[in-house]
């Protein structure tokens, strides 16, 4: 890839300093998070509510709209607004808590990430702010009223946007240099009448001084200078100024808790965190400091905007002194950074010719970059409670994450999103790195490395799962992601980063050993795992003990581990090319894979297999306390996951690794029972390659036949998580007269398992679809065009695996493209999103999608793994089949 000014910045340094010191690292929600929960019984949603959040100082993070901070979250900047009708200013995003929503937590705002460069030299987002009173109460009441069989009630359904009575507020940033940031806010009145809007660019310090620690007793200060400047003095960051062009006034308070309002305890500070809110909404100046000093400050801009017109305000946050002319070069710098952003994406999208796909891809990239967050959590301190609290700390009857006292995080992490999931999730993060690697390989590699560091990974080798329960188990996809990021980085830069690969490999060894020791209950190379990220996909809650006792040996758990061994094998081989001693590790993982493959065929030597010959499908096996065993015949993604365990080794690689080759040949000669697990090792494939897979040709064809059946897994928009077969024929398990059921549900969950806001019983999920595509392409690389399949099943069309794989990828991309009727499937049911000129080119990257019609469901901004659509667009163009008809044979 060629150089550009932005790409040069990316490679200036590998860490999150320099041009990446300041970025969109501010969360959109800190209220209701585990970190801020100091309740006795672990009621995170109730301890700090949205209503309380404007008045209580946060301990571990901050939140705001369209904000940015330094890379340790000390100094924060965000936007607040007031439409002159709301009872509170719009200072942070609103949404329903888990108990309030009929499908769990859900943000109830409309906002879009439109652009960002990897160093955040240029960023742009859009917030849509109603001019009528924001319907807080109606959203809560309707969410509580609806049951799980009904869809979620969204903000647009209140009708508040029907007459276009709202503001489009664009927030843009452009950096002049590493510590000089230009800020532009442009508000459009979309209504037919003039409307008042107060804009409040707000600067504040994360509160580090109120918790009773002597080493953090220092309190930084903000000072106002006339109506034009806010001076910043911070011991760690130094001195900055926020220049405010044409502000009406500057207002100050403290980022400290209003204990009187929240708890009936007299305030220690005269001007509390909610002082600016109270002043703006009441007009009473008693709430803000007349001396223009504090730890939180806003520039007030009260404007009346005429119908169809806009107003723009400009600010500059800088370490430099600008001698009375801070805005002289403002427009020039902004234009230059936008040109550089266009140059960067023109190079990155050089293969993409379709303008619609370029927009979708660039907004997906923007969402990935805006979803970075400073994540701060010292579990040991959190469990003990701080020496000084706004209210008495009574300890924890429920000590969430008590086994993770070693964990101390203070890093920039890629989040699934920053409202609904303002905390990392381990397997989500692995998928994020693939898309991030195309933007910023350094950042992607650091994400994989940091999650495996000693202050994250448990001493026993477990990777922390997610904030609500670090001890839960996510699928082991990090070795796969490590190899993919290595490949992307190598292909982009012409050289592989072996040091990165080796560093991560050692930590993955610890994690692999944890899996073998903890999740192979019988020691027979068949794995449980439990949750494994697929929420409610099974008949039982797999994170909990079975109601009848016994245990489950999981097709997905075992498939994931077979995949893990092959990923580690491939990484070992790559490192061994320069460090030959790693051939021993390659041999270890080669043999481990064979043992897993053998075990899946014959559990514990008992003749029980996870593969069912009658159905030609993989199922979980239930072992009951009385030593009986049975297949749980649910046709789900669980049975497709064994496809992920595939790797190809070519003769050229084997010749360069003689010790490994010799060991492989010894095993194949002396252990015929294990050799039989390998698909055609002695029959080289296309280009003298050898296939390692759980599936032989016949079984793979049978799985693909079911997967590509439109009456089962294949939707118009990708591969469903559960076969549609279970729509008319739910799977039922009778336990002492109680029926446990799994039914095909293509949209939101109808059960309360895992909070009820995730559903793997029918919808389409991008991460597992992406893994299927990646695996199928490996099969094609081995078999070539000679291995033909029918796609879709029963269509009479015969084609190669590659052609079918590309068509699956195209179905996923089509979720965001306009169809023949001019509609975008992701927004089914929302005509405003489809046709309105101020909505129709804006994209939301939902958590998952309706299994039948492609509608977006779950979290609105889970660009984290749905951002994989950017990679799929690149995939389509790399294979140049998206515009060409598939020349399929017809039976």
PDB file of C-alpha atoms in Angstrom, residues 184-444:
ATOM      1  CA  UNK A 184     -16.306  22.689  14.879  1.00  0.00           C
ATOM      2  CA  UNK A 185     -19.970  22.202  15.782  1.00  0.00           C
ATOM      3  CA  UNK A 186     -22.560  22.876  13.086  1.00  0.00           C
ATOM      4  CA  UNK A 187     -26.252  22.725  13.972  1.00  0.00           C
ATOM      5  CA  UNK A 188     -28.963  22.585  11.279  1.00  0.00           C
ATOM      6  CA  UNK A 189     -32.597  23.369  12.004  1.00  0.00           C
ATOM      7  CA  UNK A 190     -34.566  20.804   9.961  1.00  0.00           C
ATOM      8  CA  UNK A 191     -37.915  22.257  11.063  1.00  0.00           C
ATOM      9  CA  UNK A 192     -40.155  24.711   9.229  1.00  0.00           C
ATOM     10  CA  UNK A 193     -40.002  27.259  12.064  1.00  0.00           C
ATOM     11  CA  UNK A 194     -37.151  29.043  13.842  1.00  0.00           C
ATOM     12  CA  UNK A 195     -35.907  27.205  16.930  1.00  0.00           C
ATOM     13  CA  UNK A 196     -33.681  27.974  19.906  1.00  0.00           C
ATOM     14  CA  UNK A 197     -30.650  25.861  20.694  1.00  0.00           C
ATOM     15  CA  UNK A 198     -28.088  26.300  23.442  1.00  0.00           C
ATOM     16  CA  UNK A 199     -24.778  24.551  22.755  1.00  0.00           C
ATOM     17  CA  UNK A 200     -22.405  23.818  25.602  1.00  0.00           C
ATOM     18  CA  UNK A 201     -18.931  22.618  24.652  1.00  0.00           C
ATOM     19  CA  UNK A 202     -17.755  21.281  27.997  1.00  0.00           C
ATOM     20  CA  UNK A 203     -14.298  20.651  29.419  1.00  0.00           C
ATOM     21  CA  UNK A 204     -13.630  18.828  32.684  1.00  0.00           C
ATOM     22  CA  UNK A 205     -11.219  16.701  34.680  1.00  0.00           C
ATOM     23  CA  UNK A 206     -11.897  13.097  35.587  1.00  0.00           C
ATOM     24  CA  UNK A 207     -12.274  13.154  39.336  1.00  0.00           C
ATOM     25  CA  UNK A 208      -9.147  11.580  40.840  1.00  0.00           C
ATOM     26  CA  UNK A 209      -9.057  13.617  44.064  1.00  0.00           C
ATOM     27  CA  UNK A 210     -12.270  12.771  45.952  1.00  0.00           C
ATOM     28  CA  UNK A 211     -11.619   9.168  46.948  1.00  0.00           C
ATOM     29  CA  UNK A 212      -9.299   9.536  49.934  1.00  0.00           C
ATOM     30  CA  UNK A 213      -5.963   8.539  48.403  1.00  0.00           C
ATOM     31  CA  UNK A 214      -3.088  10.753  49.503  1.00  0.00           C
ATOM     32  CA  UNK A 215      -1.114  10.277  46.304  1.00  0.00           C
ATOM     33  CA  UNK A 216      -4.091  11.576  44.298  1.00  0.00           C
ATOM     34  CA  UNK A 217      -5.037  14.476  46.570  1.00  0.00           C
ATOM     35  CA  UNK A 218      -3.875  16.999  43.957  1.00  0.00           C
ATOM     36  CA  UNK A 219      -6.810  18.714  42.261  1.00  0.00           C
ATOM     37  CA  UNK A 220      -6.289  20.308  38.835  1.00  0.00           C
ATOM     38  CA  UNK A 221      -7.971  23.581  37.962  1.00  0.00           C
ATOM     39  CA  UNK A 222      -9.764  25.328  35.112  1.00  0.00           C
ATOM     40  CA  UNK A 223      -9.741  29.139  34.908  1.00  0.00           C
ATOM     41  CA  UNK A 224     -11.875  31.380  32.744  1.00  0.00           C
ATOM     42  CA  UNK A 225     -10.407  34.336  30.878  1.00  0.00           C
ATOM     43  CA  UNK A 226     -13.162  36.766  29.854  1.00  0.00           C
ATOM     44  CA  UNK A 227     -15.551  34.905  27.525  1.00  0.00           C
ATOM     45  CA  UNK A 228     -12.844  33.657  25.192  1.00  0.00           C
ATOM     46  CA  UNK A 229     -10.582  31.164  26.966  1.00  0.00           C
ATOM     47  CA  UNK A 230     -10.601  28.350  29.503  1.00  0.00           C
ATOM     48  CA  UNK A 231      -7.128  27.719  30.883  1.00  0.00           C
ATOM     49  CA  UNK A 232      -6.229  24.138  31.851  1.00  0.00           C
ATOM     50  CA  UNK A 233      -3.624  23.367  34.516  1.00  0.00           C
ATOM     51  CA  UNK A 234      -3.013  19.656  35.130  1.00  0.00           C
ATOM     52  CA  UNK A 235       0.037  18.269  36.918  1.00  0.00           C
ATOM     53  CA  UNK A 236       0.427  15.322  34.542  1.00  0.00           C
ATOM     54  CA  UNK A 237      -0.651  16.855  31.240  1.00  0.00           C
ATOM     55  CA  UNK A 238       0.592  20.392  31.674  1.00  0.00           C
ATOM     56  CA  UNK A 239      -1.071  23.607  30.551  1.00  0.00           C
ATOM     57  CA  UNK A 240      -3.636  23.929  27.744  1.00  0.00           C
ATOM     58  CA  UNK A 241      -6.211  26.450  26.658  1.00  0.00           C
ATOM     59  CA  UNK A 242      -9.651  26.012  25.176  1.00  0.00           C
ATOM     60  CA  UNK A 243     -10.229  28.998  22.881  1.00  0.00           C
ATOM     61  CA  UNK A 244     -13.922  29.754  22.431  1.00  0.00           C
ATOM     62  CA  UNK A 245     -14.893  31.965  19.506  1.00  0.00           C
ATOM     63  CA  UNK A 246     -17.863  34.295  20.182  1.00  0.00           C
ATOM     64  CA  UNK A 247     -19.120  32.496  23.271  1.00  0.00           C
ATOM     65  CA  UNK A 248     -21.905  34.195  25.224  1.00  0.00           C
ATOM     66  CA  UNK A 249     -20.240  33.346  28.533  1.00  0.00           C
ATOM     67  CA  UNK A 250     -18.109  30.790  30.327  1.00  0.00           C
ATOM     68  CA  UNK A 251     -19.644  28.899  33.265  1.00  0.00           C
ATOM     69  CA  UNK A 252     -17.855  26.814  35.912  1.00  0.00           C
ATOM     70  CA  UNK A 253     -18.631  24.228  38.569  1.00  0.00           C
ATOM     71  CA  UNK A 254     -16.897  21.223  40.127  1.00  0.00           C
ATOM     72  CA  UNK A 255     -16.898  17.642  38.891  1.00  0.00           C
ATOM     73  CA  UNK A 256     -17.973  16.547  42.352  1.00  0.00           C
ATOM     74  CA  UNK A 257     -21.052  14.743  43.644  1.00  0.00           C
ATOM     75  CA  UNK A 258     -24.181  16.653  44.672  1.00  0.00           C
ATOM     76  CA  UNK A 259     -24.652  14.590  47.810  1.00  0.00           C
ATOM     77  CA  UNK A 260     -27.516  16.794  48.966  1.00  0.00           C
ATOM     78  CA  UNK A 261     -29.632  16.042  45.911  1.00  0.00           C
ATOM     79  CA  UNK A 262     -28.810  12.334  45.775  1.00  0.00           C
ATOM     80  CA  UNK A 263     -28.474  11.305  49.408  1.00  0.00           C
ATOM     81  CA  UNK A 264     -29.662  14.186  51.602  1.00  0.00           C
ATOM     82  CA  UNK A 265     -26.096  14.759  52.827  1.00  0.00           C
ATOM     83  CA  UNK A 266     -24.744  18.355  52.888  1.00  0.00           C
ATOM     84  CA  UNK A 267     -22.440  19.145  49.978  1.00  0.00           C
ATOM     85  CA  UNK A 268     -18.743  19.708  50.500  1.00  0.00           C
ATOM     86  CA  UNK A 269     -18.627  21.839  47.346  1.00  0.00           C
ATOM     87  CA  UNK A 270     -20.729  24.926  46.655  1.00  0.00           C
ATOM     88  CA  UNK A 271     -20.836  24.161  42.944  1.00  0.00           C
ATOM     89  CA  UNK A 272     -21.456  20.510  42.137  1.00  0.00           C
ATOM     90  CA  UNK A 273     -21.281  18.431  38.967  1.00  0.00           C
ATOM     91  CA  UNK A 274     -24.856  19.330  37.962  1.00  0.00           C
ATOM     92  CA  UNK A 275     -24.330  23.062  38.466  1.00  0.00           C
ATOM     93  CA  UNK A 276     -24.130  23.922  34.763  1.00  0.00           C
ATOM     94  CA  UNK A 277     -27.267  21.891  34.067  1.00  0.00           C
ATOM     95  CA  UNK A 278     -29.158  23.655  36.853  1.00  0.00           C
ATOM     96  CA  UNK A 279     -27.996  27.086  35.735  1.00  0.00           C
ATOM     97  CA  UNK A 280     -28.912  26.570  32.081  1.00  0.00           C
ATOM     98  CA  UNK A 281     -32.359  25.140  32.768  1.00  0.00           C
ATOM     99  CA  UNK A 282     -33.283  27.547  35.590  1.00  0.00           C
ATOM    100  CA  UNK A 283     -31.305  30.680  34.741  1.00  0.00           C
ATOM    101  CA  UNK A 284     -30.171  30.955  38.371  1.00  0.00           C
ATOM    102  CA  UNK A 285     -26.479  31.798  38.660  1.00  0.00           C
ATOM    103  CA  UNK A 286     -26.180  30.460  42.187  1.00  0.00           C
ATOM    104  CA  UNK A 287     -25.333  27.045  40.724  1.00  0.00           C
ATOM    105  CA  UNK A 288     -22.118  28.159  38.985  1.00  0.00           C
ATOM    106  CA  UNK A 289     -18.958  29.756  40.303  1.00  0.00           C
ATOM    107  CA  UNK A 290     -18.891  33.533  39.685  1.00  0.00           C
ATOM    108  CA  UNK A 291     -15.079  33.483  39.979  1.00  0.00           C
ATOM    109  CA  UNK A 292     -14.827  31.354  36.797  1.00  0.00           C
ATOM    110  CA  UNK A 293     -12.781  28.573  38.350  1.00  0.00           C
ATOM    111  CA  UNK A 294     -13.534  24.890  38.832  1.00  0.00           C
ATOM    112  CA  UNK A 295     -12.922  21.386  37.544  1.00  0.00           C
ATOM    113  CA  UNK A 296     -15.740  21.493  34.990  1.00  0.00           C
ATOM    114  CA  UNK A 297     -16.556  24.337  32.589  1.00  0.00           C
ATOM    115  CA  UNK A 298     -18.732  25.099  29.580  1.00  0.00           C
ATOM    116  CA  UNK A 299     -18.811  27.785  26.962  1.00  0.00           C
ATOM    117  CA  UNK A 300     -22.445  28.797  26.468  1.00  0.00           C
ATOM    118  CA  UNK A 301     -23.698  29.513  22.955  1.00  0.00           C
ATOM    119  CA  UNK A 302     -27.408  30.389  22.802  1.00  0.00           C
ATOM    120  CA  UNK A 303     -28.602  30.637  19.200  1.00  0.00           C
ATOM    121  CA  UNK A 304     -31.876  30.957  17.311  1.00  0.00           C
ATOM    122  CA  UNK A 305     -31.624  29.027  14.058  1.00  0.00           C
ATOM    123  CA  UNK A 306     -33.916  29.874  11.190  1.00  0.00           C
ATOM    124  CA  UNK A 307     -35.826  27.165   9.269  1.00  0.00           C
ATOM    125  CA  UNK A 308     -33.532  25.094   7.064  1.00  0.00           C
ATOM    126  CA  UNK A 309     -30.465  27.070   8.113  1.00  0.00           C
ATOM    127  CA  UNK A 310     -27.473  26.328  10.299  1.00  0.00           C
ATOM    128  CA  UNK A 311     -25.129  27.923  12.759  1.00  0.00           C
ATOM    129  CA  UNK A 312     -21.494  27.031  13.421  1.00  0.00           C
ATOM    130  CA  UNK A 313     -19.326  27.530  16.478  1.00  0.00           C
ATOM    131  CA  UNK A 314     -15.565  27.088  16.557  1.00  0.00           C
ATOM    132  CA  UNK A 315     -13.190  26.178  19.370  1.00  0.00           C
ATOM    133  CA  UNK A 316      -9.551  25.272  19.686  1.00  0.00           C
ATOM    134  CA  UNK A 317      -7.968  23.143  22.391  1.00  0.00           C
ATOM    135  CA  UNK A 318      -4.255  23.721  22.350  1.00  0.00           C
ATOM    136  CA  UNK A 319      -1.029  23.520  24.302  1.00  0.00           C
ATOM    137  CA  UNK A 320       0.231  26.444  22.218  1.00  0.00           C
ATOM    138  CA  UNK A 321      -0.375  30.140  22.796  1.00  0.00           C
ATOM    139  CA  UNK A 322      -1.989  31.693  19.734  1.00  0.00           C
ATOM    140  CA  UNK A 323      -1.463  35.402  20.461  1.00  0.00           C
ATOM    141  CA  UNK A 324      -5.030  36.518  19.963  1.00  0.00           C
ATOM    142  CA  UNK A 325      -5.441  34.790  16.584  1.00  0.00           C
ATOM    143  CA  UNK A 326      -6.460  31.202  17.399  1.00  0.00           C
ATOM    144  CA  UNK A 327      -8.878  30.975  14.460  1.00  0.00           C
ATOM    145  CA  UNK A 328      -6.873  32.651  11.695  1.00  0.00           C
ATOM    146  CA  UNK A 329      -5.755  29.334  10.164  1.00  0.00           C
ATOM    147  CA  UNK A 330      -8.788  27.324  11.360  1.00  0.00           C
ATOM    148  CA  UNK A 331     -10.481  26.692   8.016  1.00  0.00           C
ATOM    149  CA  UNK A 332      -7.210  26.004   6.247  1.00  0.00           C
ATOM    150  CA  UNK A 333      -6.249  23.315   8.759  1.00  0.00           C
ATOM    151  CA  UNK A 334      -9.708  21.744   8.685  1.00  0.00           C
ATOM    152  CA  UNK A 335      -9.707  21.546   4.898  1.00  0.00           C
ATOM    153  CA  UNK A 336      -6.213  20.068   4.877  1.00  0.00           C
ATOM    154  CA  UNK A 337      -7.079  17.329   7.369  1.00  0.00           C
ATOM    155  CA  UNK A 338     -10.209  16.404   5.442  1.00  0.00           C
ATOM    156  CA  UNK A 339      -8.172  16.157   2.232  1.00  0.00           C
ATOM    157  CA  UNK A 340      -5.695  13.911   4.040  1.00  0.00           C
ATOM    158  CA  UNK A 341      -8.531  11.723   5.310  1.00  0.00           C
ATOM    159  CA  UNK A 342      -9.868  11.419   1.761  1.00  0.00           C
ATOM    160  CA  UNK A 343      -6.382  10.558   0.517  1.00  0.00           C
ATOM    161  CA  UNK A 344      -5.996   7.850   3.159  1.00  0.00           C
ATOM    162  CA  UNK A 345      -9.335   6.245   2.330  1.00  0.00           C
ATOM    163  CA  UNK A 346      -8.847   6.590  -1.410  1.00  0.00           C
ATOM    164  CA  UNK A 347      -5.781   4.386  -1.042  1.00  0.00           C
ATOM    165  CA  UNK A 348      -7.464   1.978   1.361  1.00  0.00           C
ATOM    166  CA  UNK A 349     -10.519   1.694  -0.899  1.00  0.00           C
ATOM    167  CA  UNK A 350      -8.621   1.601  -4.180  1.00  0.00           C
ATOM    168  CA  UNK A 351     -10.281  -1.714  -5.093  1.00  0.00           C
ATOM    169  CA  UNK A 352     -13.810  -0.492  -4.342  1.00  0.00           C
ATOM    170  CA  UNK A 353     -15.543   1.076  -7.324  1.00  0.00           C
ATOM    171  CA  UNK A 354     -19.182   1.097  -6.177  1.00  0.00           C
ATOM    172  CA  UNK A 355     -19.899   4.505  -4.518  1.00  0.00           C
ATOM    173  CA  UNK A 356     -22.561   2.997  -2.254  1.00  0.00           C
ATOM    174  CA  UNK A 357     -20.167   0.358  -0.932  1.00  0.00           C
ATOM    175  CA  UNK A 358     -17.446   2.953  -0.389  1.00  0.00           C
ATOM    176  CA  UNK A 359     -19.814   4.949   1.856  1.00  0.00           C
ATOM    177  CA  UNK A 360     -20.866   1.856   3.811  1.00  0.00           C
ATOM    178  CA  UNK A 361     -17.260   0.781   4.277  1.00  0.00           C
ATOM    179  CA  UNK A 362     -15.994   4.200   5.327  1.00  0.00           C
ATOM    180  CA  UNK A 363     -18.749   4.609   7.909  1.00  0.00           C
ATOM    181  CA  UNK A 364     -18.007   1.111   9.225  1.00  0.00           C
ATOM    182  CA  UNK A 365     -14.358   2.120   9.592  1.00  0.00           C
ATOM    183  CA  UNK A 366     -15.461   5.337  11.318  1.00  0.00           C
ATOM    184  CA  UNK A 367     -17.519   3.362  13.830  1.00  0.00           C
ATOM    185  CA  UNK A 368     -14.561   1.115  14.572  1.00  0.00           C
ATOM    186  CA  UNK A 369     -12.351   4.110  15.307  1.00  0.00           C
ATOM    187  CA  UNK A 370     -14.917   6.111  17.305  1.00  0.00           C
ATOM    188  CA  UNK A 371     -15.548   3.053  19.505  1.00  0.00           C
ATOM    189  CA  UNK A 372     -12.159   3.273  21.159  1.00  0.00           C
ATOM    190  CA  UNK A 373     -12.375   3.991  24.881  1.00  0.00           C
ATOM    191  CA  UNK A 374     -10.114   4.585  27.845  1.00  0.00           C
ATOM    192  CA  UNK A 375     -10.902   1.600  30.055  1.00  0.00           C
ATOM    193  CA  UNK A 376      -9.928   1.973  33.696  1.00  0.00           C
ATOM    194  CA  UNK A 377     -10.594  -0.679  36.345  1.00  0.00           C
ATOM    195  CA  UNK A 378      -8.521  -1.689  39.378  1.00  0.00           C
ATOM    196  CA  UNK A 379     -10.513  -4.683  40.597  1.00  0.00           C
ATOM    197  CA  UNK A 380      -8.704  -4.965  43.934  1.00  0.00           C
ATOM    198  CA  UNK A 381      -9.404  -1.338  44.854  1.00  0.00           C
ATOM    199  CA  UNK A 382     -12.945  -1.616  43.559  1.00  0.00           C
ATOM    200  CA  UNK A 383     -13.702  -4.679  45.691  1.00  0.00           C
ATOM    201  CA  UNK A 384     -12.319  -3.074  48.853  1.00  0.00           C
ATOM    202  CA  UNK A 385     -14.001   0.284  48.280  1.00  0.00           C
ATOM    203  CA  UNK A 386     -12.239   3.608  48.494  1.00  0.00           C
ATOM    204  CA  UNK A 387     -11.207   5.330  51.752  1.00  0.00           C
ATOM    205  CA  UNK A 388     -13.667   8.128  51.051  1.00  0.00           C
ATOM    206  CA  UNK A 389     -16.999   7.717  49.264  1.00  0.00           C
ATOM    207  CA  UNK A 390     -19.928  10.069  48.517  1.00  0.00           C
ATOM    208  CA  UNK A 391     -22.038   7.714  50.640  1.00  0.00           C
ATOM    209  CA  UNK A 392     -20.996   5.083  53.206  1.00  0.00           C
ATOM    210  CA  UNK A 393     -19.705   1.896  51.568  1.00  0.00           C
ATOM    211  CA  UNK A 394     -21.220  -1.154  53.239  1.00  0.00           C
ATOM    212  CA  UNK A 395     -19.103  -3.732  51.435  1.00  0.00           C
ATOM    213  CA  UNK A 396     -20.247  -6.337  48.954  1.00  0.00           C
ATOM    214  CA  UNK A 397     -22.436  -9.291  49.800  1.00  0.00           C
ATOM    215  CA  UNK A 398     -21.998 -10.231  46.152  1.00  0.00           C
ATOM    216  CA  UNK A 399     -18.325  -9.851  45.254  1.00  0.00           C
ATOM    217  CA  UNK A 400     -18.467  -9.791  41.468  1.00  0.00           C
ATOM    218  CA  UNK A 401     -15.131 -10.735  39.861  1.00  0.00           C
ATOM    219  CA  UNK A 402     -13.621 -11.495  43.266  1.00  0.00           C
ATOM    220  CA  UNK A 403     -11.197 -13.952  41.688  1.00  0.00           C
ATOM    221  CA  UNK A 404      -9.652 -11.220  39.532  1.00  0.00           C
ATOM    222  CA  UNK A 405      -7.965  -9.000  42.113  1.00  0.00           C
ATOM    223  CA  UNK A 406      -4.806  -8.960  40.002  1.00  0.00           C
ATOM    224  CA  UNK A 407      -6.635  -7.143  37.210  1.00  0.00           C
ATOM    225  CA  UNK A 408      -5.632  -3.517  36.749  1.00  0.00           C
ATOM    226  CA  UNK A 409      -6.562  -1.990  33.410  1.00  0.00           C
ATOM    227  CA  UNK A 410      -5.871   1.533  32.210  1.00  0.00           C
ATOM    228  CA  UNK A 411      -5.698   1.276  28.442  1.00  0.00           C
ATOM    229  CA  UNK A 412      -7.277   2.429  25.210  1.00  0.00           C
ATOM    230  CA  UNK A 413      -9.409  -0.501  24.096  1.00  0.00           C
ATOM    231  CA  UNK A 414     -11.707  -1.171  21.180  1.00  0.00           C
ATOM    232  CA  UNK A 415     -15.221  -1.549  22.582  1.00  0.00           C
ATOM    233  CA  UNK A 416     -18.196  -3.377  21.037  1.00  0.00           C
ATOM    234  CA  UNK A 417     -19.838   0.029  21.399  1.00  0.00           C
ATOM    235  CA  UNK A 418     -19.589   2.800  23.988  1.00  0.00           C
ATOM    236  CA  UNK A 419     -23.167   2.884  25.249  1.00  0.00           C
ATOM    237  CA  UNK A 420     -24.657  -0.593  25.424  1.00  0.00           C
ATOM    238  CA  UNK A 421     -21.275  -2.301  25.896  1.00  0.00           C
ATOM    239  CA  UNK A 422     -18.931   0.351  27.337  1.00  0.00           C
ATOM    240  CA  UNK A 423     -16.575  -2.405  28.421  1.00  0.00           C
ATOM    241  CA  UNK A 424     -14.418  -4.833  26.496  1.00  0.00           C
ATOM    242  CA  UNK A 425     -15.631  -8.296  25.593  1.00  0.00           C
ATOM    243  CA  UNK A 426     -12.814 -10.703  24.864  1.00  0.00           C
ATOM    244  CA  UNK A 427     -14.064 -12.463  21.765  1.00  0.00           C
ATOM    245  CA  UNK A 428     -15.627  -9.296  20.328  1.00  0.00           C
ATOM    246  CA  UNK A 429     -12.232  -7.636  20.638  1.00  0.00           C
ATOM    247  CA  UNK A 430     -10.553 -10.407  18.659  1.00  0.00           C
ATOM    248  CA  UNK A 431     -12.883  -9.762  15.709  1.00  0.00           C
ATOM    249  CA  UNK A 432     -12.362  -6.005  15.968  1.00  0.00           C
ATOM    250  CA  UNK A 433      -8.654  -6.412  15.331  1.00  0.00           C
ATOM    251  CA  UNK A 434      -9.165  -7.759  11.808  1.00  0.00           C
ATOM    252  CA  UNK A 435     -10.872  -4.600  10.619  1.00  0.00           C
ATOM    253  CA  UNK A 436      -8.591  -2.371  12.682  1.00  0.00           C
ATOM    254  CA  UNK A 437      -5.515  -4.032  11.165  1.00  0.00           C
ATOM    255  CA  UNK A 438      -6.368  -2.569   7.760  1.00  0.00           C
ATOM    256  CA  UNK A 439      -6.597   0.882   9.336  1.00  0.00           C
ATOM    257  CA  UNK A 440      -3.813   0.783  11.909  1.00  0.00           C
ATOM    258  CA  UNK A 441      -1.839  -2.498  12.271  1.00  0.00           C
ATOM    259  CA  UNK A 442       0.003  -1.194  15.327  1.00  0.00           C
ATOM    260  CA  UNK A 443      -3.230  -0.583  17.221  1.00  0.00           C
ATOM    261  CA  UNK A 444      -4.676  -3.958  16.198  1.00  0.00           C
TER     262      UNK A 444
END
